[in-house]
């Protein structure tokens, strides 16, 4: 393990249009003591060719060329190949500020933190949307009775000490196409107990209509809920109340996505999701949200029932 060096893992799959911007933002970091591990996950466009061109110009770049097995598998392969004390991730259609790792590592060393988290900016071809958090910069104690916002689910907004990967045989759950970041992050938080939050929008997250998060289906969402239940049981015994609170909310969000992503939702699952979702928001005093969701769910349920009647 190379001390104070950072392994940056970049999974790549058919992103030739965006890849140069991503790689430029990594190789031009003001902190230069990095190794860049590119995992080509069976790309069928010229992504691999672009990666090889960059490798010929920068000796810090390593390329793993593997068959397509998904994002989780690609990240796991990158972790196994990493040789540095610190590990971080960048998705190949995004980019990062050039001083990200200099500030993050200096913060980790100064604050004696094994996990540093920062913020992000969503962007499209025409606009940018900074993520806003209610948590102040500084250490976040996960035993506090609070909730983590969505931003903390993301794997690519973190600098992680290698010690936190100990006994993590497969950090990312193979086969998951939704919430794989969340499951990894919450298990990581559970191990760390606390982390240092930098209130800086270092990461630039590209919103794409063809991304995995915009292509959700019933099987993927079912797998996500199953894994979240498993994770929730792990978190419950940890006594880290912030994670327990947040896990409940994340599971509800995934169930809502299930309802909204299907044209004709499964009636049995629909009833189950509705019974769990609305009481959660009512309990937390979010009556307006509960009312809106409830109305939307009922409309979808009636449409489903009418659709089935027409088919008989």
PDB file of C-alpha atoms in Angstrom:
ATOM      1  CA  UNK A   1       0.000   0.000   0.000  1.00  0.00           C
ATOM      2  CA  UNK A   2       1.428   3.341  -1.092  1.00  0.00           C
ATOM      3  CA  UNK A   3       0.980   5.958   1.658  1.00  0.00           C
ATOM      4  CA  UNK A   4      -0.894   9.181   0.888  1.00  0.00           C
ATOM      5  CA  UNK A   5      -1.457   8.119  -2.691  1.00  0.00           C
ATOM      6  CA  UNK A   6      -4.942   7.910  -4.160  1.00  0.00           C
ATOM      7  CA  UNK A   7      -6.361   5.212  -6.439  1.00  0.00           C
ATOM      8  CA  UNK A   8      -9.095   6.727  -8.616  1.00  0.00           C
ATOM      9  CA  UNK A   9     -11.380   4.101 -10.145  1.00  0.00           C
ATOM     10  CA  UNK A  10     -13.258   4.950 -13.355  1.00  0.00           C
ATOM     11  CA  UNK A  11     -15.722   2.355 -14.750  1.00  0.00           C
ATOM     12  CA  UNK A  12     -16.243   2.813 -18.481  1.00  0.00           C
ATOM     13  CA  UNK A  13     -19.048   1.551 -20.715  1.00  0.00           C
ATOM     14  CA  UNK A  14     -19.906   3.144 -24.078  1.00  0.00           C
ATOM     15  CA  UNK A  15     -19.260   6.749 -23.056  1.00  0.00           C
ATOM     16  CA  UNK A  16     -16.917   7.901 -25.831  1.00  0.00           C
ATOM     17  CA  UNK A  17     -18.854  11.165 -26.160  1.00  0.00           C
ATOM     18  CA  UNK A  18     -18.147  12.198 -22.554  1.00  0.00           C
ATOM     19  CA  UNK A  19     -14.996  10.263 -21.656  1.00  0.00           C
ATOM     20  CA  UNK A  20     -12.340  12.861 -22.633  1.00  0.00           C
ATOM     21  CA  UNK A  21     -13.868  15.498 -20.348  1.00  0.00           C
ATOM     22  CA  UNK A  22     -13.879  13.004 -17.475  1.00  0.00           C
ATOM     23  CA  UNK A  23     -10.284  11.852 -17.996  1.00  0.00           C
ATOM     24  CA  UNK A  24      -8.994  15.392 -18.476  1.00  0.00           C
ATOM     25  CA  UNK A  25     -10.469  16.380 -15.122  1.00  0.00           C
ATOM     26  CA  UNK A  26      -8.687  13.468 -13.409  1.00  0.00           C
ATOM     27  CA  UNK A  27      -5.237  13.566 -15.018  1.00  0.00           C
ATOM     28  CA  UNK A  28      -5.006  17.336 -14.457  1.00  0.00           C
ATOM     29  CA  UNK A  29      -5.642  17.184 -10.702  1.00  0.00           C
ATOM     30  CA  UNK A  30      -3.509  19.586  -8.683  1.00  0.00           C
ATOM     31  CA  UNK A  31      -2.689  16.608  -6.440  1.00  0.00           C
ATOM     32  CA  UNK A  32      -0.570  14.473  -8.747  1.00  0.00           C
ATOM     33  CA  UNK A  33       0.203  11.426  -6.538  1.00  0.00           C
ATOM     34  CA  UNK A  34      -2.560   9.310  -7.962  1.00  0.00           C
ATOM     35  CA  UNK A  35      -3.046   6.109  -9.887  1.00  0.00           C
ATOM     36  CA  UNK A  36      -5.929   6.067 -12.339  1.00  0.00           C
ATOM     37  CA  UNK A  37      -7.597   2.683 -12.787  1.00  0.00           C
ATOM     38  CA  UNK A  38      -9.883   2.581 -15.805  1.00  0.00           C
ATOM     39  CA  UNK A  39     -12.152  -0.471 -15.948  1.00  0.00           C
ATOM     40  CA  UNK A  40     -13.505  -0.955 -19.454  1.00  0.00           C
ATOM     41  CA  UNK A  41     -16.664  -2.996 -18.911  1.00  0.00           C
ATOM     42  CA  UNK A  42     -17.008  -4.480 -22.402  1.00  0.00           C
ATOM     43  CA  UNK A  43     -17.586  -1.230 -24.302  1.00  0.00           C
ATOM     44  CA  UNK A  44     -18.693  -1.672 -27.911  1.00  0.00           C
ATOM     45  CA  UNK A  45     -17.933   1.883 -29.031  1.00  0.00           C
ATOM     46  CA  UNK A  46     -14.431   3.418 -29.174  1.00  0.00           C
ATOM     47  CA  UNK A  47     -14.195   4.074 -25.413  1.00  0.00           C
ATOM     48  CA  UNK A  48     -11.334   1.594 -24.992  1.00  0.00           C
ATOM     49  CA  UNK A  49      -9.409   3.268 -27.814  1.00  0.00           C
ATOM     50  CA  UNK A  50      -9.760   6.633 -26.063  1.00  0.00           C
ATOM     51  CA  UNK A  51      -8.537   5.109 -22.779  1.00  0.00           C
ATOM     52  CA  UNK A  52      -5.493   3.594 -24.473  1.00  0.00           C
ATOM     53  CA  UNK A  53      -4.641   6.930 -26.060  1.00  0.00           C
ATOM     54  CA  UNK A  54      -4.675   8.585 -22.615  1.00  0.00           C
ATOM     55  CA  UNK A  55      -2.584   5.754 -21.146  1.00  0.00           C
ATOM     56  CA  UNK A  56       0.086   6.309 -23.794  1.00  0.00           C
ATOM     57  CA  UNK A  57       0.371   9.894 -22.561  1.00  0.00           C
ATOM     58  CA  UNK A  58       0.166   9.310 -18.780  1.00  0.00           C
ATOM     59  CA  UNK A  59       1.990   6.487 -16.999  1.00  0.00           C
ATOM     60  CA  UNK A  60      -0.307   6.778 -13.967  1.00  0.00           C
ATOM     61  CA  UNK A  61      -3.132   5.191 -15.951  1.00  0.00           C
ATOM     62  CA  UNK A  62      -3.877   1.454 -15.737  1.00  0.00           C
ATOM     63  CA  UNK A  63      -6.547  -0.211 -17.865  1.00  0.00           C
ATOM     64  CA  UNK A  64      -8.558  -3.303 -16.973  1.00  0.00           C
ATOM     65  CA  UNK A  65     -10.387  -4.619 -20.015  1.00  0.00           C
ATOM     66  CA  UNK A  66     -13.153  -7.060 -19.064  1.00  0.00           C
ATOM     67  CA  UNK A  67     -16.414  -8.439 -20.403  1.00  0.00           C
ATOM     68  CA  UNK A  68     -19.579  -6.525 -19.656  1.00  0.00           C
ATOM     69  CA  UNK A  69     -20.883  -7.473 -16.195  1.00  0.00           C
ATOM     70  CA  UNK A  70     -22.273  -4.194 -14.943  1.00  0.00           C
ATOM     71  CA  UNK A  71     -21.186  -1.207 -12.893  1.00  0.00           C
ATOM     72  CA  UNK A  72     -20.857  -3.058  -9.574  1.00  0.00           C
ATOM     73  CA  UNK A  73     -18.578  -5.691 -11.092  1.00  0.00           C
ATOM     74  CA  UNK A  74     -16.437  -3.009 -12.755  1.00  0.00           C
ATOM     75  CA  UNK A  75     -15.989  -1.095  -9.507  1.00  0.00           C
ATOM     76  CA  UNK A  76     -15.133  -4.282  -7.609  1.00  0.00           C
ATOM     77  CA  UNK A  77     -12.467  -5.075 -10.216  1.00  0.00           C
ATOM     78  CA  UNK A  78     -11.017  -1.590  -9.775  1.00  0.00           C
ATOM     79  CA  UNK A  79     -10.877  -1.963  -5.990  1.00  0.00           C
ATOM     80  CA  UNK A  80      -8.996  -5.271  -6.288  1.00  0.00           C
ATOM     81  CA  UNK A  81      -6.425  -3.628  -8.564  1.00  0.00           C
ATOM     82  CA  UNK A  82      -5.979  -0.522  -6.396  1.00  0.00           C
ATOM     83  CA  UNK A  83      -2.597  -0.225  -4.648  1.00  0.00           C
ATOM     84  CA  UNK A  84      -2.871   3.102  -2.790  1.00  0.00           C
ATOM     85  CA  UNK A  85      -3.779   4.105   0.755  1.00  0.00           C
ATOM     86  CA  UNK A  86      -6.832   6.050  -0.388  1.00  0.00           C
ATOM     87  CA  UNK A  87      -9.562   5.126  -2.888  1.00  0.00           C
ATOM     88  CA  UNK A  88     -12.043   7.272  -4.782  1.00  0.00           C
ATOM     89  CA  UNK A  89     -14.405   6.866  -7.735  1.00  0.00           C
ATOM     90  CA  UNK A  90     -15.425   8.922 -10.755  1.00  0.00           C
ATOM     91  CA  UNK A  91     -18.103   7.895 -13.253  1.00  0.00           C
ATOM     92  CA  UNK A  92     -16.937   8.175 -16.841  1.00  0.00           C
ATOM     93  CA  UNK A  93     -19.697  10.507 -18.048  1.00  0.00           C
ATOM     94  CA  UNK A  94     -19.043  13.011 -15.234  1.00  0.00           C
ATOM     95  CA  UNK A  95     -16.091  15.200 -14.237  1.00  0.00           C
ATOM     96  CA  UNK A  96     -14.544  16.732 -11.124  1.00  0.00           C
ATOM     97  CA  UNK A  97     -12.957  20.035 -10.131  1.00  0.00           C
ATOM     98  CA  UNK A  98      -9.181  20.061 -10.583  1.00  0.00           C
ATOM     99  CA  UNK A  99      -8.425  20.705  -6.891  1.00  0.00           C
ATOM    100  CA  UNK A 100     -10.767  18.008  -5.550  1.00  0.00           C
ATOM    101  CA  UNK A 101      -8.206  15.512  -4.291  1.00  0.00           C
ATOM    102  CA  UNK A 102      -5.720  18.073  -3.011  1.00  0.00           C
ATOM    103  CA  UNK A 103      -8.348  19.603  -0.724  1.00  0.00           C
ATOM    104  CA  UNK A 104      -9.958  16.275   0.203  1.00  0.00           C
ATOM    105  CA  UNK A 105      -6.685  14.571   1.164  1.00  0.00           C
ATOM    106  CA  UNK A 106      -5.397  17.595   3.091  1.00  0.00           C
ATOM    107  CA  UNK A 107      -8.690  17.643   4.980  1.00  0.00           C
ATOM    108  CA  UNK A 108      -8.483  13.914   5.736  1.00  0.00           C
ATOM    109  CA  UNK A 109      -4.951  14.263   7.104  1.00  0.00           C
ATOM    110  CA  UNK A 110      -5.594  17.448   9.072  1.00  0.00           C
ATOM    111  CA  UNK A 111      -8.829  16.167  10.630  1.00  0.00           C
ATOM    112  CA  UNK A 112      -7.649  12.567  11.043  1.00  0.00           C
ATOM    113  CA  UNK A 113     -10.678  11.378   9.059  1.00  0.00           C
ATOM    114  CA  UNK A 114     -10.794   8.062   7.219  1.00  0.00           C
ATOM    115  CA  UNK A 115     -13.802   9.114   5.161  1.00  0.00           C
ATOM    116  CA  UNK A 116     -14.292  12.511   3.521  1.00  0.00           C
ATOM    117  CA  UNK A 117     -17.504  13.403   1.694  1.00  0.00           C
ATOM    118  CA  UNK A 118     -18.203  16.358  -0.606  1.00  0.00           C
ATOM    119  CA  UNK A 119     -21.097  17.722  -2.610  1.00  0.00           C
ATOM    120  CA  UNK A 120     -22.080  17.742  -6.279  1.00  0.00           C
ATOM    121  CA  UNK A 121     -23.677  19.737  -9.064  1.00  0.00           C
ATOM    122  CA  UNK A 122     -26.192  18.213 -11.482  1.00  0.00           C
ATOM    123  CA  UNK A 123     -25.860  19.460 -15.018  1.00  0.00           C
ATOM    124  CA  UNK A 124     -27.349  19.061 -18.483  1.00  0.00           C
ATOM    125  CA  UNK A 125     -26.379  20.575 -21.794  1.00  0.00           C
ATOM    126  CA  UNK A 126     -28.287  23.738 -20.871  1.00  0.00           C
ATOM    127  CA  UNK A 127     -28.277  24.173 -17.073  1.00  0.00           C
ATOM    128  CA  UNK A 128     -26.588  23.382 -13.763  1.00  0.00           C
ATOM    129  CA  UNK A 129     -28.305  22.546 -10.467  1.00  0.00           C
ATOM    130  CA  UNK A 130     -26.132  22.615  -7.302  1.00  0.00           C
ATOM    131  CA  UNK A 131     -27.097  20.139  -4.587  1.00  0.00           C
ATOM    132  CA  UNK A 132     -28.050  21.859  -1.342  1.00  0.00           C
ATOM    133  CA  UNK A 133     -27.576  20.253   2.077  1.00  0.00           C
ATOM    134  CA  UNK A 134     -28.800  21.167   5.541  1.00  0.00           C
ATOM    135  CA  UNK A 135     -25.735  19.573   7.172  1.00  0.00           C
ATOM    136  CA  UNK A 136     -22.914  21.955   8.091  1.00  0.00           C
ATOM    137  CA  UNK A 137     -19.299  21.335   7.142  1.00  0.00           C
ATOM    138  CA  UNK A 138     -17.455  19.266   9.707  1.00  0.00           C
ATOM    139  CA  UNK A 139     -17.647  15.811  11.278  1.00  0.00           C
ATOM    140  CA  UNK A 140     -20.973  13.994  10.992  1.00  0.00           C
ATOM    141  CA  UNK A 141     -21.684  11.637  13.900  1.00  0.00           C
ATOM    142  CA  UNK A 142     -23.968   8.879  12.610  1.00  0.00           C
ATOM    143  CA  UNK A 143     -25.373   8.137  16.078  1.00  0.00           C
ATOM    144  CA  UNK A 144     -27.255  11.462  16.016  1.00  0.00           C
ATOM    145  CA  UNK A 145     -31.034  11.387  15.509  1.00  0.00           C
ATOM    146  CA  UNK A 146     -31.078  13.013  12.080  1.00  0.00           C
ATOM    147  CA  UNK A 147     -31.397  11.980   8.406  1.00  0.00           C
ATOM    148  CA  UNK A 148     -28.836  11.911   5.613  1.00  0.00           C
ATOM    149  CA  UNK A 149     -29.983  13.528   2.400  1.00  0.00           C
ATOM    150  CA  UNK A 150     -29.727  11.857  -1.006  1.00  0.00           C
ATOM    151  CA  UNK A 151     -26.278  13.245  -1.767  1.00  0.00           C
ATOM    152  CA  UNK A 152     -24.642  10.980   0.813  1.00  0.00           C
ATOM    153  CA  UNK A 153     -25.749   7.859  -1.110  1.00  0.00           C
ATOM    154  CA  UNK A 154     -23.298   8.589  -3.908  1.00  0.00           C
ATOM    155  CA  UNK A 155     -20.009   6.700  -4.131  1.00  0.00           C
ATOM    156  CA  UNK A 156     -18.259   9.259  -6.354  1.00  0.00           C
ATOM    157  CA  UNK A 157     -18.366  12.052  -3.753  1.00  0.00           C
ATOM    158  CA  UNK A 158     -16.025  10.339  -1.308  1.00  0.00           C
ATOM    159  CA  UNK A 159     -12.351   9.859  -0.437  1.00  0.00           C
ATOM    160  CA  UNK A 160     -12.071   6.559   1.431  1.00  0.00           C
ATOM    161  CA  UNK A 161      -9.206   5.147   3.480  1.00  0.00           C
ATOM    162  CA  UNK A 162      -8.296   1.618   2.509  1.00  0.00           C
ATOM    163  CA  UNK A 163      -8.827   0.360   6.077  1.00  0.00           C
ATOM    164  CA  UNK A 164     -12.576   0.721   5.577  1.00  0.00           C
ATOM    165  CA  UNK A 165     -12.433  -1.907   2.829  1.00  0.00           C
ATOM    166  CA  UNK A 166     -11.029  -4.591   5.165  1.00  0.00           C
ATOM    167  CA  UNK A 167     -13.077  -7.816   4.989  1.00  0.00           C
ATOM    168  CA  UNK A 168     -15.211  -6.242   2.247  1.00  0.00           C
ATOM    169  CA  UNK A 169     -15.058  -9.269  -0.097  1.00  0.00           C
ATOM    170  CA  UNK A 170     -17.412  -7.719  -2.636  1.00  0.00           C
ATOM    171  CA  UNK A 171     -18.029  -4.052  -1.721  1.00  0.00           C
ATOM    172  CA  UNK A 172     -20.597  -3.583  -4.493  1.00  0.00           C
ATOM    173  CA  UNK A 173     -23.453  -6.082  -4.865  1.00  0.00           C
ATOM    174  CA  UNK A 174     -23.160  -7.766  -8.267  1.00  0.00           C
ATOM    175  CA  UNK A 175     -26.349  -7.664 -10.316  1.00  0.00           C
ATOM    176  CA  UNK A 176     -27.806  -4.553  -8.696  1.00  0.00           C
ATOM    177  CA  UNK A 177     -28.506  -1.798 -11.222  1.00  0.00           C
ATOM    178  CA  UNK A 178     -30.288   0.516  -8.762  1.00  0.00           C
ATOM    179  CA  UNK A 179     -29.186   1.577  -5.234  1.00  0.00           C
ATOM    180  CA  UNK A 180     -25.780  -0.113  -5.576  1.00  0.00           C
ATOM    181  CA  UNK A 181     -24.202   3.211  -4.549  1.00  0.00           C
ATOM    182  CA  UNK A 182     -26.525   3.544  -1.576  1.00  0.00           C
ATOM    183  CA  UNK A 183     -25.868   0.016  -0.299  1.00  0.00           C
ATOM    184  CA  UNK A 184     -22.114   0.494  -0.580  1.00  0.00           C
ATOM    185  CA  UNK A 185     -22.196   3.947   1.038  1.00  0.00           C
ATOM    186  CA  UNK A 186     -24.352   2.952   4.012  1.00  0.00           C
ATOM    187  CA  UNK A 187     -22.221  -0.117   4.757  1.00  0.00           C
ATOM    188  CA  UNK A 188     -19.190   2.151   4.525  1.00  0.00           C
ATOM    189  CA  UNK A 189     -20.761   4.705   6.892  1.00  0.00           C
ATOM    190  CA  UNK A 190     -21.667   1.894   9.267  1.00  0.00           C
ATOM    191  CA  UNK A 191     -18.015   0.851   9.435  1.00  0.00           C
ATOM    192  CA  UNK A 192     -16.671   4.387   9.764  1.00  0.00           C
ATOM    193  CA  UNK A 193     -19.121   5.570  12.442  1.00  0.00           C
ATOM    194  CA  UNK A 194     -18.505   9.165  11.402  1.00  0.00           C
ATOM    195  CA  UNK A 195     -17.158  11.102   8.432  1.00  0.00           C
ATOM    196  CA  UNK A 196     -15.974  14.589   7.556  1.00  0.00           C
ATOM    197  CA  UNK A 197     -18.288  16.567   5.286  1.00  0.00           C
ATOM    198  CA  UNK A 198     -16.790  19.192   2.961  1.00  0.00           C
ATOM    199  CA  UNK A 199     -19.472  21.639   1.866  1.00  0.00           C
ATOM    200  CA  UNK A 200     -18.002  22.016  -1.615  1.00  0.00           C
ATOM    201  CA  UNK A 201     -19.557  21.120  -4.973  1.00  0.00           C
ATOM    202  CA  UNK A 202     -16.523  19.308  -6.386  1.00  0.00           C
ATOM    203  CA  UNK A 203     -18.350  16.711  -8.459  1.00  0.00           C
ATOM    204  CA  UNK A 204     -20.257  17.407 -11.686  1.00  0.00           C
ATOM    205  CA  UNK A 205     -22.974  14.811 -12.287  1.00  0.00           C
ATOM    206  CA  UNK A 206     -24.297  14.628 -15.839  1.00  0.00           C
ATOM    207  CA  UNK A 207     -28.046  14.030 -16.198  1.00  0.00           C
ATOM    208  CA  UNK A 208     -28.664  11.677 -19.139  1.00  0.00           C
ATOM    209  CA  UNK A 209     -32.001  10.326 -20.300  1.00  0.00           C
ATOM    210  CA  UNK A 210     -30.384   7.010 -21.292  1.00  0.00           C
ATOM    211  CA  UNK A 211     -28.676   6.436 -17.932  1.00  0.00           C
ATOM    212  CA  UNK A 212     -29.442   3.410 -15.746  1.00  0.00           C
ATOM    213  CA  UNK A 213     -31.465   5.556 -13.339  1.00  0.00           C
ATOM    214  CA  UNK A 214     -33.781   6.533 -16.182  1.00  0.00           C
ATOM    215  CA  UNK A 215     -34.287   2.914 -17.299  1.00  0.00           C
ATOM    216  CA  UNK A 216     -35.844   1.294 -14.236  1.00  0.00           C
ATOM    217  CA  UNK A 217     -37.931  -1.854 -14.571  1.00  0.00           C
ATOM    218  CA  UNK A 218     -39.886  -4.067 -12.209  1.00  0.00           C
ATOM    219  CA  UNK A 219     -37.165  -6.691 -11.714  1.00  0.00           C
ATOM    220  CA  UNK A 220     -34.477  -4.093 -11.004  1.00  0.00           C
ATOM    221  CA  UNK A 221     -36.675  -2.331  -8.473  1.00  0.00           C
ATOM    222  CA  UNK A 222     -37.654  -5.607  -6.806  1.00  0.00           C
ATOM    223  CA  UNK A 223     -33.963  -6.476  -6.442  1.00  0.00           C
ATOM    224  CA  UNK A 224     -33.304  -3.035  -5.013  1.00  0.00           C
ATOM    225  CA  UNK A 225     -36.038  -3.332  -2.367  1.00  0.00           C
ATOM    226  CA  UNK A 226     -34.814  -6.830  -1.406  1.00  0.00           C
ATOM    227  CA  UNK A 227     -31.253  -5.578  -0.928  1.00  0.00           C
ATOM    228  CA  UNK A 228     -32.429  -2.513   0.995  1.00  0.00           C
ATOM    229  CA  UNK A 229     -34.364  -4.744   3.413  1.00  0.00           C
ATOM    230  CA  UNK A 230     -31.220  -6.780   3.974  1.00  0.00           C
ATOM    231  CA  UNK A 231     -29.183  -3.633   4.522  1.00  0.00           C
ATOM    232  CA  UNK A 232     -31.823  -2.202   6.854  1.00  0.00           C
ATOM    233  CA  UNK A 233     -31.536  -5.260   9.097  1.00  0.00           C
ATOM    234  CA  UNK A 234     -27.744  -4.805   9.224  1.00  0.00           C
ATOM    235  CA  UNK A 235     -28.071  -1.133  10.095  1.00  0.00           C
ATOM    236  CA  UNK A 236     -30.693  -1.669  12.815  1.00  0.00           C
ATOM    237  CA  UNK A 237     -28.223  -3.458  15.086  1.00  0.00           C
ATOM    238  CA  UNK A 238     -25.592  -0.733  14.658  1.00  0.00           C
ATOM    239  CA  UNK A 239     -27.328   1.844  16.903  1.00  0.00           C
ATOM    240  CA  UNK A 240     -26.344   4.508  14.359  1.00  0.00           C
ATOM    241  CA  UNK A 241     -29.673   6.321  14.425  1.00  0.00           C
ATOM    242  CA  UNK A 242     -28.923   8.619  11.487  1.00  0.00           C
ATOM    243  CA  UNK A 243     -28.415   5.595   9.234  1.00  0.00           C
ATOM    244  CA  UNK A 244     -31.526   3.875  10.588  1.00  0.00           C
ATOM    245  CA  UNK A 245     -33.650   6.961   9.862  1.00  0.00           C
ATOM    246  CA  UNK A 246     -32.154   7.393   6.410  1.00  0.00           C
ATOM    247  CA  UNK A 247     -32.552   3.739   5.423  1.00  0.00           C
ATOM    248  CA  UNK A 248     -36.280   3.908   6.047  1.00  0.00           C
ATOM    249  CA  UNK A 249     -36.596   6.964   3.819  1.00  0.00           C
ATOM    250  CA  UNK A 250     -34.471   5.464   1.035  1.00  0.00           C
ATOM    251  CA  UNK A 251     -36.582   2.288   0.971  1.00  0.00           C
ATOM    252  CA  UNK A 252     -39.752   4.351   0.696  1.00  0.00           C
ATOM    253  CA  UNK A 253     -38.232   6.327  -2.190  1.00  0.00           C
ATOM    254  CA  UNK A 254     -37.435   3.130  -4.082  1.00  0.00           C
ATOM    255  CA  UNK A 255     -40.975   1.851  -3.522  1.00  0.00           C
ATOM    256  CA  UNK A 256     -42.313   5.150  -4.881  1.00  0.00           C
ATOM    257  CA  UNK A 257     -40.090   4.754  -7.933  1.00  0.00           C
ATOM    258  CA  UNK A 258     -41.594   1.312  -8.448  1.00  0.00           C
ATOM    259  CA  UNK A 259     -45.083   2.782  -8.605  1.00  0.00           C
ATOM    260  CA  UNK A 260     -44.091   5.664 -10.865  1.00  0.00           C
ATOM    261  CA  UNK A 261     -41.921   3.656 -13.265  1.00  0.00           C
ATOM    262  CA  UNK A 262     -44.553   1.161 -14.391  1.00  0.00           C
ATOM    263  CA  UNK A 263     -47.414   1.928 -16.724  1.00  0.00           C
ATOM    264  CA  UNK A 264     -49.562  -0.741 -15.098  1.00  0.00           C
ATOM    265  CA  UNK A 265     -48.293  -1.546 -11.590  1.00  0.00           C
ATOM    266  CA  UNK A 266     -48.792  -4.926  -9.953  1.00  0.00           C
ATOM    267  CA  UNK A 267     -51.953  -4.515  -7.795  1.00  0.00           C
ATOM    268  CA  UNK A 268     -50.717  -6.664  -4.884  1.00  0.00           C
ATOM    269  CA  UNK A 269     -47.396  -4.853  -4.712  1.00  0.00           C
ATOM    270  CA  UNK A 270     -49.230  -1.588  -5.213  1.00  0.00           C
ATOM    271  CA  UNK A 271     -51.420  -2.134  -2.126  1.00  0.00           C
ATOM    272  CA  UNK A 272     -48.408  -3.204  -0.053  1.00  0.00           C
ATOM    273  CA  UNK A 273     -46.364  -0.181  -1.112  1.00  0.00           C
ATOM    274  CA  UNK A 274     -49.246   2.205  -0.495  1.00  0.00           C
ATOM    275  CA  UNK A 275     -49.823   0.861   3.042  1.00  0.00           C
ATOM    276  CA  UNK A 276     -46.164   1.371   3.903  1.00  0.00           C
ATOM    277  CA  UNK A 277     -45.531   4.650   2.144  1.00  0.00           C
ATOM    278  CA  UNK A 278     -48.369   6.897   3.308  1.00  0.00           C
ATOM    279  CA  UNK A 279     -48.083   6.153   7.068  1.00  0.00           C
ATOM    280  CA  UNK A 280     -44.378   7.003   6.878  1.00  0.00           C
ATOM    281  CA  UNK A 281     -44.980  10.520   5.569  1.00  0.00           C
ATOM    282  CA  UNK A 282     -47.962  11.073   7.900  1.00  0.00           C
ATOM    283  CA  UNK A 283     -45.882   9.989  10.903  1.00  0.00           C
ATOM    284  CA  UNK A 284     -43.206  12.529   9.956  1.00  0.00           C
ATOM    285  CA  UNK A 285     -45.728  15.339   9.628  1.00  0.00           C
ATOM    286  CA  UNK A 286     -45.515  15.503   5.844  1.00  0.00           C
ATOM    287  CA  UNK A 287     -49.282  15.418   5.307  1.00  0.00           C
ATOM    288  CA  UNK A 288     -49.185  17.295   1.991  1.00  0.00           C
ATOM    289  CA  UNK A 289     -46.716  14.804   0.472  1.00  0.00           C
ATOM    290  CA  UNK A 290     -48.772  11.888   1.783  1.00  0.00           C
ATOM    291  CA  UNK A 291     -51.938  13.345   0.264  1.00  0.00           C
ATOM    292  CA  UNK A 292     -50.333  13.934  -3.138  1.00  0.00           C
ATOM    293  CA  UNK A 293     -48.727  10.489  -3.235  1.00  0.00           C
ATOM    294  CA  UNK A 294     -51.906   8.881  -1.997  1.00  0.00           C
ATOM    295  CA  UNK A 295     -53.989  10.512  -4.714  1.00  0.00           C
ATOM    296  CA  UNK A 296     -51.454   9.578  -7.386  1.00  0.00           C
ATOM    297  CA  UNK A 297     -51.315   5.970  -6.167  1.00  0.00           C
ATOM    298  CA  UNK A 298     -55.107   5.686  -6.157  1.00  0.00           C
ATOM    299  CA  UNK A 299     -55.343   7.018  -9.720  1.00  0.00           C
ATOM    300  CA  UNK A 300     -52.779   4.493 -10.884  1.00  0.00           C
ATOM    301  CA  UNK A 301     -54.532   1.689  -9.004  1.00  0.00           C
ATOM    302  CA  UNK A 302     -57.912   2.512 -10.582  1.00  0.00           C
ATOM    303  CA  UNK A 303     -56.293   2.621 -14.018  1.00  0.00           C
ATOM    304  CA  UNK A 304     -54.732  -0.773 -13.339  1.00  0.00           C
ATOM    305  CA  UNK A 305     -58.040  -2.284 -12.228  1.00  0.00           C
ATOM    306  CA  UNK A 306     -59.878  -0.847 -15.244  1.00  0.00           C
ATOM    307  CA  UNK A 307     -57.146  -2.118 -17.548  1.00  0.00           C
ATOM    308  CA  UNK A 308     -57.548  -5.636 -16.171  1.00  0.00           C
ATOM    309  CA  UNK A 309     -61.358  -5.452 -16.524  1.00  0.00           C
ATOM    310  CA  UNK A 310     -61.035  -4.484 -20.187  1.00  0.00           C
ATOM    311  CA  UNK A 311     -58.766  -7.455 -20.853  1.00  0.00           C
ATOM    312  CA  UNK A 312     -61.262  -9.978 -19.384  1.00  0.00           C
TER     313      UNK A 312
END
